[in-house]
Short mmCIF file of C-alpha atoms in Angstrom, two decimals:
data_model
loop_
_atom_site.label_atom_id
_atom_site.label_comp_id
_atom_site.label_asym_id
_atom_site.label_seq_id
_atom_site.Cartn_x
_atom_site.Cartn_y
_atom_site.Cartn_z
CA MET A 1175 -1.00 -33.27 125.91
CA LYS A 1176 -4.70 -32.38 125.30
CA ARG A 1177 -5.06 -32.40 128.91
CA ARG A 1178 -1.87 -29.74 128.95
CA TYR A 1179 -2.59 -28.17 125.74
CA VAL A 1180 -6.61 -26.81 127.25
CA ALA A 1181 -5.22 -26.46 130.35
CA PHE A 1182 -2.36 -23.90 129.34
CA LEU A 1183 -5.59 -22.33 126.95
CA ILE A 1184 -7.61 -21.82 130.12
CA ALA A 1185 -4.90 -19.92 132.51
CA LEU A 1186 -4.42 -17.94 128.48
CA LEU A 1187 -7.64 -17.36 128.06
CA LEU A 1188 -7.87 -15.63 132.37
CA LEU A 1189 -4.17 -13.73 131.55
CA LEU A 1190 -6.40 -11.94 129.34
CA CYS A 1191 -9.38 -11.38 130.30
CA GLY A 1192 -8.38 -9.99 132.98
CA CYS A 1193 -5.91 -7.58 131.33
CA LYS A 1194 -6.58 -4.05 130.88
CA GLN A 1195 -6.45 -2.96 127.61
CA LYS A 1196 -3.32 -0.18 128.27
CA THR A 1197 -0.30 0.58 128.28
CA ASN A 1198 1.99 1.02 130.71
CA LYS A 1199 5.17 2.75 131.98
CA TYR A 1200 6.67 -0.88 132.91
CA GLY A 1201 6.09 -2.96 130.38
CA PHE A 1202 2.83 -3.68 127.51
CA ASP A 1203 -0.84 -5.20 129.04
CA VAL A 1204 -2.45 -7.69 126.58
CA VAL A 1205 -5.90 -7.18 125.33
CA PRO A 1206 -8.71 -9.13 126.33
CA VAL A 1207 -10.27 -12.22 123.61
CA ALA A 1208 -14.07 -10.32 122.41
CA ASP A 1209 -15.31 -13.73 122.02
CA THR A 1210 -13.61 -16.67 122.26
CA THR A 1211 -16.64 -19.05 121.72
CA LYS A 1212 -15.88 -20.90 118.37
CA GLU A 1213 -12.55 -20.71 118.83
CA SER A 1214 -11.42 -23.98 117.64
CA SER A 1215 -13.25 -23.26 114.54
CA ILE A 1216 -11.49 -20.14 113.85
CA SER A 1217 -8.13 -21.11 114.56
CA GLU A 1218 -5.43 -24.12 114.64
CA LYS A 1219 -3.99 -25.42 117.99
CA THR A 1220 -0.53 -26.58 117.53
CA THR A 1221 2.09 -28.40 119.11
CA THR A 1222 5.05 -29.15 117.57
CA ASP A 1223 6.14 -33.15 117.58
CA GLY A 1224 8.53 -34.90 120.03
CA ASN A 1225 11.29 -33.13 122.32
CA VAL A 1226 13.96 -31.91 121.56
CA ASP A 1227 17.74 -32.14 122.90
CA VAL A 1228 19.34 -29.06 123.68
CA THR A 1229 22.72 -28.30 126.06
CA THR A 1230 22.95 -24.64 124.96
CA GLY A 1231 22.45 -22.59 128.51
CA ASP A 1232 20.35 -22.96 131.01
CA ILE A 1233 17.11 -24.87 128.84
CA ASN A 1234 16.53 -28.80 129.66
CA SER A 1235 17.97 -31.27 128.55
CA GLN A 1236 14.89 -32.82 127.23
CA ARG A 1237 12.21 -30.40 126.78
CA GLU A 1238 9.10 -30.55 125.01
CA PHE A 1239 8.30 -27.24 122.56
CA MET A 1240 4.96 -24.83 123.64
CA GLU A 1241 2.21 -24.61 122.23
CA TYR A 1242 0.52 -22.66 120.06
CA ILE A 1243 -2.46 -20.87 117.84
CA THR A 1244 -1.77 -20.73 114.46
CA GLN A 1245 -3.69 -18.23 111.73
CA GLY A 1246 -2.59 -17.92 108.17
CA ALA A 1247 -1.20 -21.48 108.50
CA GLY A 1248 -1.42 -24.40 104.72
CA MET A 1249 -2.41 -20.76 102.24
CA SER A 1250 0.67 -21.41 100.13
CA ASP A 1251 -0.65 -24.23 98.09
CA GLU A 1252 -3.33 -22.63 97.39
CA LEU A 1253 -1.79 -19.11 96.27
CA GLU A 1254 0.38 -21.11 94.89
CA VAL A 1255 3.89 -20.72 96.09
CA ASP A 1256 6.76 -22.30 96.88
CA LYS A 1257 7.60 -20.84 100.46
CA THR A 1258 5.89 -19.98 104.06
CA LEU A 1259 7.35 -17.25 106.78
CA VAL A 1260 7.11 -18.41 110.33
CA PHE A 1261 6.21 -15.65 112.40
CA ILE A 1262 6.39 -15.82 116.27
CA ALA A 1263 3.92 -13.13 117.65
CA ASP A 1264 1.82 -12.67 121.18
CA ALA A 1265 -1.11 -14.89 121.33
CA SER A 1266 -3.37 -12.08 122.10
CA ALA A 1267 -2.46 -10.50 118.46
CA ILE A 1268 -3.93 -14.41 117.27
CA LEU A 1269 -6.43 -16.20 119.44
CA GLY A 1270 -10.11 -15.71 118.74
CA VAL A 1271 -9.25 -13.37 115.71
CA ASP A 1272 -11.22 -12.91 112.87
CA PRO A 1273 -9.33 -15.95 110.62
CA ARG A 1274 -9.99 -13.46 107.12
CA ILE A 1275 -7.56 -11.01 108.54
CA TYR A 1276 -4.70 -13.20 108.09
CA GLU A 1277 -6.06 -14.71 105.27
CA ARG A 1278 -6.50 -11.39 103.94
CA PHE A 1279 -3.04 -10.80 104.42
CA ASN A 1280 -1.39 -13.80 102.93
CA GLU A 1281 -3.42 -12.98 99.43
CA LEU A 1282 -2.32 -9.85 99.26
CA LEU A 1283 1.34 -10.61 100.10
CA VAL A 1284 0.88 -12.43 96.93
CA ASN A 1285 -1.55 -11.18 94.11
CA LYS A 1286 -0.93 -7.70 95.14
CA TYR A 1287 2.76 -7.76 96.32
CA GLY A 1288 4.63 -10.39 94.53
CA CYS A 1289 5.45 -12.00 97.66
CA ASP A 1290 6.59 -15.63 97.51
CA PHE A 1291 5.51 -16.21 100.07
CA THR A 1292 2.72 -16.84 102.25
CA VAL A 1293 3.30 -15.81 106.13
CA GLU A 1294 1.67 -18.42 108.88
CA PHE A 1295 1.18 -16.65 112.24
CA ARG A 1296 2.00 -18.46 115.52
CA GLY A 1297 1.24 -17.39 119.05
CA TYR A 1298 2.51 -18.59 122.01
CA ASN A 1299 2.34 -17.02 125.95
CA THR A 1300 4.87 -14.56 125.73
CA SER A 1301 4.14 -12.74 129.69
CA ASP A 1302 5.76 -15.90 130.32
CA ALA A 1303 8.93 -14.40 129.74
CA VAL A 1304 11.67 -17.33 131.21
CA ASN A 1305 9.98 -20.32 129.63
CA TYR A 1306 8.84 -18.28 126.08
CA GLN A 1307 12.48 -17.16 125.52
CA ASN A 1308 13.86 -20.48 126.95
CA GLU A 1309 11.17 -21.95 123.66
CA ILE A 1310 12.89 -19.68 121.42
CA ARG A 1311 16.24 -20.75 122.38
CA ALA A 1312 14.86 -24.16 122.04
CA LEU A 1313 13.85 -23.47 118.32
CA GLN A 1314 16.95 -22.42 117.46
CA THR A 1315 19.59 -24.33 118.86
CA SER A 1316 17.10 -27.23 116.85
CA ASN A 1317 16.66 -25.87 114.33
CA GLU A 1318 13.46 -25.07 114.11
CA GLN A 1319 12.07 -22.54 111.08
CA VAL A 1320 10.87 -19.52 112.77
CA ASP A 1321 11.86 -15.77 110.15
CA VAL A 1322 10.35 -13.01 112.63
CA LEU A 1323 10.12 -13.27 116.28
CA ILE A 1324 8.22 -11.02 119.27
CA THR A 1325 10.72 -10.65 121.63
CA GLY A 1326 7.50 -10.81 124.04
CA GLY A 1327 6.79 -8.89 127.76
CA GLY A 1328 8.81 -8.60 130.78
CA THR A 1329 8.35 -9.79 134.11
CA ALA A 1330 10.02 -10.46 137.19
CA ASN A 1331 12.79 -12.41 136.22
CA VAL A 1332 13.20 -11.48 132.90
CA ALA A 1333 12.48 -7.61 132.30
CA ASN A 1334 14.12 -7.00 129.33
CA THR A 1335 13.08 -9.62 126.99
CA TYR A 1336 15.00 -7.55 123.60
CA ASP A 1337 19.03 -7.47 125.47
CA LYS A 1338 18.21 -10.60 126.54
CA ALA A 1339 16.71 -11.99 123.05
CA ILE A 1340 20.53 -10.19 121.65
CA ASN A 1341 23.23 -10.94 123.60
CA ASP A 1342 21.33 -14.59 123.42
CA GLY A 1343 22.04 -14.18 119.81
CA LEU A 1344 18.29 -14.51 118.91
CA LEU A 1345 17.86 -12.16 116.53
CA GLU A 1346 19.55 -10.83 113.96
CA PRO A 1347 21.79 -7.09 113.46
CA LEU A 1348 19.83 -5.37 110.62
CA GLY A 1349 22.53 -2.80 110.01
CA SER A 1350 23.84 -4.59 106.79
CA MET A 1351 20.10 -5.34 104.88
CA LEU A 1352 18.79 -1.11 105.57
CA GLY A 1353 21.01 -0.62 102.99
CA THR A 1354 19.14 -2.55 101.05
CA GLU A 1355 15.07 -2.18 98.71
CA TYR A 1356 13.74 -3.31 101.66
CA GLY A 1357 15.62 -2.12 104.20
CA LYS A 1358 15.54 1.40 103.26
CA LYS A 1359 11.77 1.85 102.71
CA LEU A 1360 11.29 0.00 106.95
CA TRP A 1361 14.26 2.93 108.31
CA SER A 1362 12.16 4.93 106.98
CA SER A 1363 8.46 4.29 108.10
CA TYR A 1364 9.79 5.20 111.23
CA PRO A 1365 10.52 8.17 113.48
CA GLU A 1366 13.83 8.65 114.52
CA LYS A 1367 12.46 8.05 117.79
CA ILE A 1368 11.63 4.78 116.77
CA TRP A 1369 15.19 3.82 115.62
CA MET A 1370 17.19 4.82 118.18
CA ARG A 1371 14.14 3.08 121.51
CA VAL A 1372 15.27 -0.38 119.25
CA CYS A 1373 19.33 1.55 118.83
CA ARG A 1374 22.18 -0.73 120.77
CA ASP A 1375 25.60 0.01 120.47
CA GLY A 1376 24.70 1.40 116.92
CA GLU A 1377 22.96 -2.01 115.14
CA TYR A 1378 19.19 -2.35 115.25
CA TYR A 1379 17.93 -5.72 115.76
CA GLY A 1380 13.88 -5.28 115.48
CA VAL A 1381 11.29 -2.55 115.44
CA LEU A 1382 8.47 -1.23 117.66
CA ASN A 1383 4.84 -1.93 115.99
CA MET A 1384 2.35 -1.63 118.74
CA GLU A 1385 0.79 1.42 119.30
CA ASN A 1386 4.06 4.89 121.24
CA GLY A 1387 2.87 6.07 124.84
CA ASN A 1388 5.75 8.48 124.62
CA GLY A 1389 3.93 12.09 124.25
CA HIS A 1390 4.82 14.96 126.87
CA PRO A 1391 3.49 15.91 129.45
CA LEU A 1392 0.23 19.24 128.84
CA ILE A 1393 -1.26 21.39 130.74
CA LEU A 1394 -4.50 21.54 129.47
CA ILE A 1395 -7.69 23.50 130.54
CA ASN A 1396 -10.86 23.09 130.18
CA SER A 1397 -13.21 25.75 128.46
CA LYS A 1398 -16.09 25.69 129.82
CA TYR A 1399 -13.45 27.70 132.91
CA ILE A 1400 -12.09 30.44 129.96
CA LYS A 1401 -14.35 33.94 130.05
CA ASP A 1402 -10.52 35.37 128.51
CA GLU A 1403 -8.11 33.62 126.77
CA SER A 1404 -5.26 36.19 127.83
CA VAL A 1405 -5.14 35.28 130.96
CA VAL A 1406 -5.22 31.32 130.30
CA GLU A 1407 -2.13 31.44 128.02
CA ASN A 1408 0.45 33.09 130.51
CA ILE A 1409 -0.12 29.65 132.41
CA LYS A 1410 3.09 27.89 132.11
CA THR A 1411 4.57 26.11 135.77
CA ILE A 1412 2.01 24.90 137.91
CA GLU A 1413 2.28 27.42 139.89
CA ASP A 1414 0.18 29.01 137.94
CA VAL A 1415 -2.17 26.40 137.52
CA TYR A 1416 -2.91 26.59 141.50
CA ALA A 1417 -3.37 30.37 141.29
CA PHE A 1418 -6.13 29.65 138.17
CA ILE A 1419 -8.17 27.74 140.13
CA ASP A 1420 -8.27 29.45 143.28
CA SER A 1421 -9.21 32.80 141.08
CA LEU A 1422 -12.19 31.02 140.71
CA GLY A 1423 -13.63 30.92 143.85
CA GLU A 1424 -16.05 28.28 144.22
CA ILE A 1425 -16.36 25.34 142.27
CA GLU A 1426 -19.59 22.88 141.43
CA GLU A 1427 -20.33 19.88 142.94
CA GLY A 1428 -18.08 16.64 141.43
CA ILE A 1429 -16.38 18.94 139.22
CA ILE A 1430 -12.18 17.86 140.35
CA PRO A 1431 -10.01 21.75 140.06
CA LEU A 1432 -7.29 19.39 139.24
CA VAL A 1433 -6.44 15.55 137.43
CA ALA A 1434 -2.98 15.17 137.17
CA ASP A 1435 -0.88 12.70 136.79
CA LEU A 1436 2.12 12.62 138.87
CA ASP A 1437 5.18 11.91 137.25
CA SER A 1438 3.96 14.48 134.30
CA LEU A 1439 3.25 16.85 136.49
CA TYR A 1440 7.67 16.11 137.61
CA GLU A 1441 7.97 16.65 134.05
CA PHE A 1442 7.23 19.89 134.80
CA GLU A 1443 9.76 20.78 137.30
CA SER A 1444 12.52 19.23 135.74
CA GLY A 1445 12.37 15.59 136.89
CA TYR A 1446 12.74 12.28 135.55
CA THR A 1447 10.88 8.48 137.20
CA PHE A 1448 13.60 6.34 136.79
CA TYR A 1449 10.90 3.98 138.36
CA SER A 1450 8.47 3.11 141.24
CA CYS A 1451 9.25 6.13 143.41
CA ILE A 1452 12.19 6.58 142.52
CA LEU A 1453 11.93 9.83 140.80
CA GLY A 1454 16.23 11.59 139.46
CA ARG A 1455 16.69 14.74 139.10
CA GLU A 1456 19.98 17.83 138.34
CA ASN A 1457 21.92 18.13 141.36
CA ASN A 1458 25.52 20.87 140.77
CA GLY A 1459 24.93 20.10 137.24
CA LYS A 1460 24.60 15.63 137.77
CA TRP A 1461 21.66 14.09 138.06
CA GLU A 1462 21.04 11.74 141.06
CA ALA A 1463 17.82 9.71 142.32
CA TYR A 1464 16.13 9.72 145.59
CA PHE A 1465 13.38 8.24 147.25
CA ALA A 1466 10.48 10.28 146.62
CA LEU A 1467 8.55 9.28 149.73
CA GLU A 1468 10.63 10.08 151.79
CA ASP A 1469 11.72 13.98 149.87
CA GLU A 1470 10.19 16.82 151.13
CA LYS A 1471 9.32 18.69 147.60
CA TYR A 1472 7.60 15.57 146.37
CA LEU A 1473 5.51 15.18 149.69
CA SER A 1474 4.52 19.26 149.16
CA HIS A 1475 3.93 18.21 145.66
CA ILE A 1476 1.80 15.81 146.31
CA LYS A 1477 -0.47 17.87 149.08
CA LYS A 1478 -0.66 20.42 146.60
CA LEU A 1479 -2.72 17.69 144.66
CA ARG A 1480 -4.51 16.67 147.35
CA GLU A 1481 -5.88 20.38 148.55
CA TYR A 1482 -6.65 20.79 144.77
CA GLY A 1483 -8.05 17.47 143.20
CA THR A 1484 -10.50 15.74 144.80
CA ALA A 1485 -14.44 16.74 144.69
CA LYS A 1486 -17.14 14.43 146.47
CA GLY A 1487 -18.25 11.50 144.63
CA MET A 1488 -15.85 12.20 142.05
CA SER A 1489 -12.24 9.93 141.56
CA GLN A 1490 -9.63 11.37 139.50
CA SER A 1491 -9.48 8.35 137.02
CA ALA A 1492 -13.48 9.42 136.70
CA ALA A 1493 -13.08 12.89 135.86
CA LYS A 1494 -10.36 12.25 133.85
CA THR A 1495 -12.59 9.57 131.41
CA LEU A 1496 -16.11 12.29 132.31
CA GLY A 1497 -14.49 15.20 131.68
CA LYS A 1498 -15.70 16.98 134.77
CA PHE A 1499 -12.34 18.52 135.98
CA VAL A 1500 -11.00 22.68 135.21
CA VAL A 1501 -7.37 21.63 134.43
CA MET A 1502 -5.51 18.22 134.02
CA ILE A 1503 -2.17 17.43 133.68
CA ASP A 1504 -1.37 14.60 131.87
CA SER A 1505 1.08 13.40 128.69
CA MET A 1506 -2.24 12.27 126.00
CA PRO A 1507 -1.21 10.03 122.81
CA MET A 1508 -2.69 10.91 120.03
CA SER A 1509 -5.89 9.28 120.17
CA ASP A 1510 -6.92 11.07 123.56
CA TYR A 1511 -5.67 14.34 122.22
CA SER A 1512 -6.21 16.79 118.72
CA GLY A 1513 -4.91 19.93 120.30
CA ASN A 1514 -8.22 21.29 120.45
CA SER A 1515 -10.03 18.17 122.55
CA ILE A 1516 -9.80 15.33 124.54
CA ARG A 1517 -12.29 11.67 123.93
CA VAL A 1518 -14.19 11.21 126.61
CA LYS A 1519 -17.18 9.27 128.15
CA GLU A 1520 -20.67 10.57 128.93
CA ASN A 1521 -20.47 8.13 131.47
CA ALA A 1522 -19.12 5.42 132.81
CA GLN A 1523 -20.81 2.50 130.75
CA SER A 1524 -20.77 4.43 127.77
CA SER A 1525 -18.50 3.01 125.12
CA GLU A 1526 -19.16 5.82 123.35
CA TYR A 1527 -16.84 9.51 122.71
CA TYR A 1528 -17.72 12.40 122.15
CA GLU A 1529 -14.80 15.23 121.87
CA LEU A 1530 -14.58 17.66 125.20
CA GLU A 1531 -13.02 20.81 123.89
CA VAL A 1532 -9.39 22.54 126.22
CA TYR A 1533 -6.98 24.70 125.92
CA GLU A 1534 -3.55 24.30 125.58
CA CYS A 1535 -1.55 26.35 128.51
CA ALA A 1536 1.73 24.68 128.20
CA SER A 1537 3.87 21.37 127.80
CA ALA A 1538 7.10 20.31 129.23
CA ASP A 1539 9.86 18.19 127.55
CA GLY A 1540 8.64 14.23 127.98
CA TRP A 1541 11.23 11.05 128.24
CA TYR A 1542 11.71 8.33 125.83
CA GLU A 1543 13.55 5.25 126.99
CA TYR A 1544 15.90 2.36 125.20
CA MET A 1545 12.68 0.08 124.60
CA SER A 1546 12.90 -3.10 127.02
CA ASN A 1547 10.28 -5.68 125.11
CA MET A 1548 7.98 -6.30 122.67
CA VAL A 1549 10.27 -6.07 119.85
CA ILE A 1550 10.26 -7.75 116.83
CA GLY A 1551 12.52 -9.40 114.88
CA ILE A 1552 14.38 -11.85 112.97
CA ALA A 1553 15.46 -14.73 114.13
CA SER A 1554 19.11 -15.48 114.01
CA TRP A 1555 18.60 -18.79 111.84
CA SER A 1556 15.28 -18.43 109.52
CA HIS A 1557 16.69 -19.11 106.05
CA TYR A 1558 14.78 -16.46 104.82
CA LYS A 1559 16.05 -13.36 105.67
CA GLU A 1560 15.67 -11.47 102.97
CA GLU A 1561 12.20 -12.72 101.83
CA ALA A 1562 11.86 -11.90 106.47
CA LEU A 1563 13.01 -8.35 105.97
CA GLN A 1564 10.70 -7.42 103.30
CA LEU A 1565 7.75 -8.62 105.34
CA LEU A 1566 8.06 -6.32 107.94
CA SER A 1567 9.35 -3.93 105.61
CA LEU A 1568 5.67 -4.22 103.23
CA ILE A 1569 4.34 -4.66 107.00
CA ALA A 1570 5.77 -0.96 107.98
CA SER A 1571 5.08 0.76 104.57
CA GLU A 1572 2.26 -0.11 104.05
CA PRO A 1573 -1.26 0.94 105.29
CA GLU A 1574 -2.84 -1.14 103.84
CA LEU A 1575 -1.47 -4.24 105.33
CA SER A 1576 -0.95 -2.20 108.18
CA ASN A 1577 -4.80 -1.61 108.78
CA LEU A 1578 -5.73 -4.89 107.91
CA LEU A 1579 -3.20 -6.32 111.17
CA ALA A 1580 -4.76 -3.30 113.09
CA TYR A 1581 -8.79 -2.88 112.16
CA GLY A 1582 -9.44 -5.51 110.40
CA VAL A 1583 -10.56 -6.22 107.12
CA GLU A 1584 -12.00 -2.47 105.41
CA ASN A 1585 -16.01 -2.93 104.59
CA HIS A 1586 -16.65 -6.03 106.22
CA HIS A 1587 -15.31 -5.27 110.54
CA TYR A 1588 -14.26 -1.04 109.34
CA THR A 1589 -15.20 1.42 106.24
CA LEU A 1590 -13.27 4.89 105.99
CA ASN A 1591 -14.75 8.57 106.21
CA GLU A 1592 -12.57 11.09 105.25
CA ASP A 1593 -9.85 8.89 105.48
CA ARG A 1594 -10.36 7.83 109.36
CA ILE A 1595 -11.19 4.30 110.74
CA VAL A 1596 -15.10 3.86 111.67
CA TYR A 1597 -15.89 0.48 113.12
CA LYS A 1598 -18.33 -1.74 111.53
CA GLU A 1599 -20.66 -3.73 113.13
CA PHE A 1600 -20.00 -7.81 111.81
CA ASP A 1601 -20.68 -11.47 113.14
CA ARG A 1602 -18.26 -11.63 115.81
CA SER A 1603 -19.29 -15.91 116.33
CA ASN A 1604 -16.28 -16.34 113.65
CA GLY A 1605 -13.87 -13.91 115.25
CA ARG A 1606 -12.31 -11.05 117.10
CA LEU A 1607 -10.41 -8.06 116.01
CA PRO A 1608 -7.55 -6.96 117.04
CA ASN A 1609 -6.81 -4.17 119.75
CA GLU A 1610 -5.69 -1.67 117.54
CA SER A 1611 -2.65 -0.09 120.05
CA LEU A 1612 -1.13 -4.08 119.62
CA SER A 1613 -1.58 -5.02 116.80
CA LEU A 1614 1.61 -6.76 114.48
CA GLY A 1615 1.20 -3.58 111.80
CA ASN A 1616 2.66 -0.09 112.55
CA TYR A 1617 0.77 1.94 114.84
CA MET A 1618 2.50 4.98 113.16
CA ILE A 1619 0.76 4.53 109.77
CA THR A 1620 -2.23 3.31 109.70
CA ASN A 1621 -5.71 5.49 109.40
CA PRO A 1622 -6.08 7.71 112.38
CA SER A 1623 -8.87 6.73 114.50
CA GLY A 1624 -10.55 8.25 117.43
CA LEU A 1625 -8.78 11.50 118.10
CA GLU A 1626 -5.97 10.68 116.04
CA PRO A 1627 -3.99 12.83 113.58
CA LEU A 1628 -3.61 12.19 109.48
CA ASP A 1629 0.15 12.36 110.26
CA LYS A 1630 1.43 10.17 112.50
CA ILE A 1631 4.87 10.27 112.58
CA SER A 1632 4.86 14.05 111.97
CA THR A 1633 3.18 14.52 114.95
CA TYR A 1634 5.61 11.98 116.85
CA ASP A 1635 8.62 13.99 115.92
CA SER A 1636 6.55 17.69 116.91
CA TYR A 1637 6.58 16.05 120.70
CA LYS A 1638 9.17 17.33 122.74
CA LEU A 1639 10.23 14.12 124.33
CA LYS A 1640 14.35 13.64 125.85
CA LEU A 1641 16.84 10.86 125.54
CA GLY A 1642 15.45 9.16 129.45
CA ILE A 1643 18.00 9.49 131.46
CA ALA A 1644 18.86 5.75 132.68
CA SER A 1645 18.99 5.28 128.66
CA ARG A 1646 21.55 8.30 128.18
CA TYR A 1647 24.05 6.32 130.69
CA ASN A 1648 22.96 3.47 130.28
CA VAL A 1649 21.39 2.61 133.61
CA ASP A 1650 21.40 -1.85 134.32
CA LEU A 1651 19.45 -2.44 136.93
CA SER A 1652 18.95 -6.61 135.43
CA GLU A 1653 20.76 -7.95 138.67
CA TYR A 1654 17.87 -6.29 141.09
CA ASN A 1655 14.64 -7.27 139.01
CA ALA A 1656 13.24 -9.31 142.16
CA LEU A 1657 13.96 -6.37 143.64
CA LYS A 1658 12.16 -3.64 141.72
CA TYR A 1659 10.05 -6.64 140.96
CA LYS A 1660 8.88 -6.73 145.27
CA ILE A 1661 9.51 -2.54 145.38
CA ASN A 1662 7.09 -2.52 142.16
CA SER A 1663 4.68 -4.82 144.21
CA ILE A 1664 4.42 -1.89 147.09
CA TYR A 1665 3.59 0.58 144.90
CA THR A 1666 -0.05 -0.91 142.93
CA ASN A 1667 -1.55 -3.05 146.06
CA LYS A 1668 -4.75 -2.73 145.63
CA ASP A 1669 -4.72 -1.61 149.45
CA TYR A 1670 -3.15 1.17 148.56
CA ALA A 1671 -4.40 2.72 145.13
CA ASN A 1672 -5.60 5.93 144.96
CA TRP A 1673 -4.13 6.16 147.78
CA LEU A 1674 -3.91 10.43 148.57
CA TYR A 1675 -6.74 10.29 148.28
CA LYS A 1676 -7.76 8.23 151.17
CA ASP A 1677 -8.32 10.36 154.44
CA ASN A 1678 -5.51 8.36 155.87
CA TYR A 1679 -3.39 9.11 152.81
CA MET A 1680 0.00 9.85 155.07
CA GLU A 1681 -0.83 6.38 156.68
CA LEU A 1682 -1.35 5.12 153.91
CA LEU A 1683 1.95 7.10 152.59
CA GLU A 1684 3.44 5.44 155.73
CA GLY A 1685 2.73 2.19 155.58
CA MET A 1686 4.06 2.14 151.31
CA ARG A 1687 7.49 4.51 152.95
CA SER A 1688 8.09 1.97 155.07
CA LYS A 1689 7.46 -1.59 153.22
CA MET A 1690 9.94 -0.47 150.89
CA LYS A 1691 13.33 0.79 153.22
CA THR A 1692 12.41 -3.04 154.51
CA GLU A 1693 12.06 -4.70 151.28
CA GLY A 1694 15.58 -2.26 150.19
CA ILE A 1695 14.27 0.21 148.34
CA ASP A 1696 17.70 2.22 149.40
CA GLU A 1697 19.95 -0.48 147.89
CA LEU A 1698 18.44 0.20 145.02
CA ILE A 1699 18.97 3.63 144.74
CA ASN A 1700 22.72 3.43 146.61
CA GLU A 1701 23.05 1.33 142.87
CA ILE A 1702 20.88 3.51 139.92
CA ASN A 1703 23.68 6.68 141.93
CA ARG A 1704 27.09 4.95 142.01
CA GLN A 1705 26.33 4.06 137.68
CA LEU A 1706 25.27 8.00 138.04
CA ASP A 1707 28.60 8.58 139.63
CA GLU A 1708 30.48 6.16 137.29
CA ALA A 1709 28.68 7.50 133.42
CA GLN A 1710 29.02 11.25 134.98
CA LYS A 1711 32.36 11.50 135.99
#
């Protein structure tokens, strides 16, 4: 067992260290481990003893439970309370994290908020979606204690862990609880659009705590290039952007005229993205899906982007990071855009950011979708459902608790300056900090860091977001997960990285198009259109 655990831990560390600290449209990446050299001294390594007879679904009849990492265990006796709740989270929020964070969390629960319980946090490798979902079902079948759980990230085999958890009866419906004291507090702690994302047939089964990547597309002009504000305030369309750039004449070397996210640019044309290279548009009042790499209008867009989106010695991503652009079209998260400035770096190696002044010319409607993964809910077989609701409600509504789970212990890991987070230097030998955008706290109520506004909920409510077409018409592609994975693997293959800005971009485009056709992208598009036609009758 020890050898198996070491192998698991090594594999998990490799997974965590290989991922980026960024969310993306296909799911959530996990945070790299900052310092795990003393992991054995700061977290307990545990496995549930024994085997379990399981007869439910496709779980093996004899199986061992998965290993997990713990934080905050064993504090009920110390704090003189009778109950311990078990909170299953992704290992990225637990592994190698400074244990003082979870110790302080339990102390606050009992001593400040009057709870009669503490929380044992257990970190699982949820990115192994099939095994993780089977694990949760096995825990349910064997009546092992779980009170709060995260559904985990999606994979090719289980693309939608939230709906699978609902269908498997793993999550307790929250509807009947939302009228209680703690239920009302929980409800009022999230914007309505967040609740919409976790709503299924009028019922709610969990909450979304991490940083929300939804924003609406913006046209931002680097203020350095604005000579007359009356000129740029009339820029509202993509064609206006091209005309403005042309009016500037020759632009200095190393500056990219237009940095643009393809999806954001497309949304300025009232378009919609179903999946990799599968776009949507309205045709005679009805939505339809089509293959972008065969569409003349889309191809004309990317040719224009190639014309305006290059500069010698500068990539699109570097230009965005360093502020080396004239115009940017993108959907900016709260932490990177304040309304009149964006966060950029002096150089690629720097860890420090500074503010670059920009002018917002226009915004388009963005989209928000039903949430598929990383939803946190109450385990349906918990014996402490009221306490679990209280726990979720306190995390959701108390900035002190959410700050703790996102930023660490105040005055040790960070301080507040005009209500903004300022990180401190601290001894990392005791463990790392959680990643603020992937923490277990409610991102919407934490104190702002970066360029985040003081009132994140009001800012999020101000975004021009519409329920996505796939969500609105409930397009279900769960039977096509393997095909979706193949298509996405082609699009994200390193051979095609930054394909648009390479000399042989048409050759690369044709290669992608041919491979996607061979794998069956038309089958996927036809199925989307079949479901859209049925829903729009």
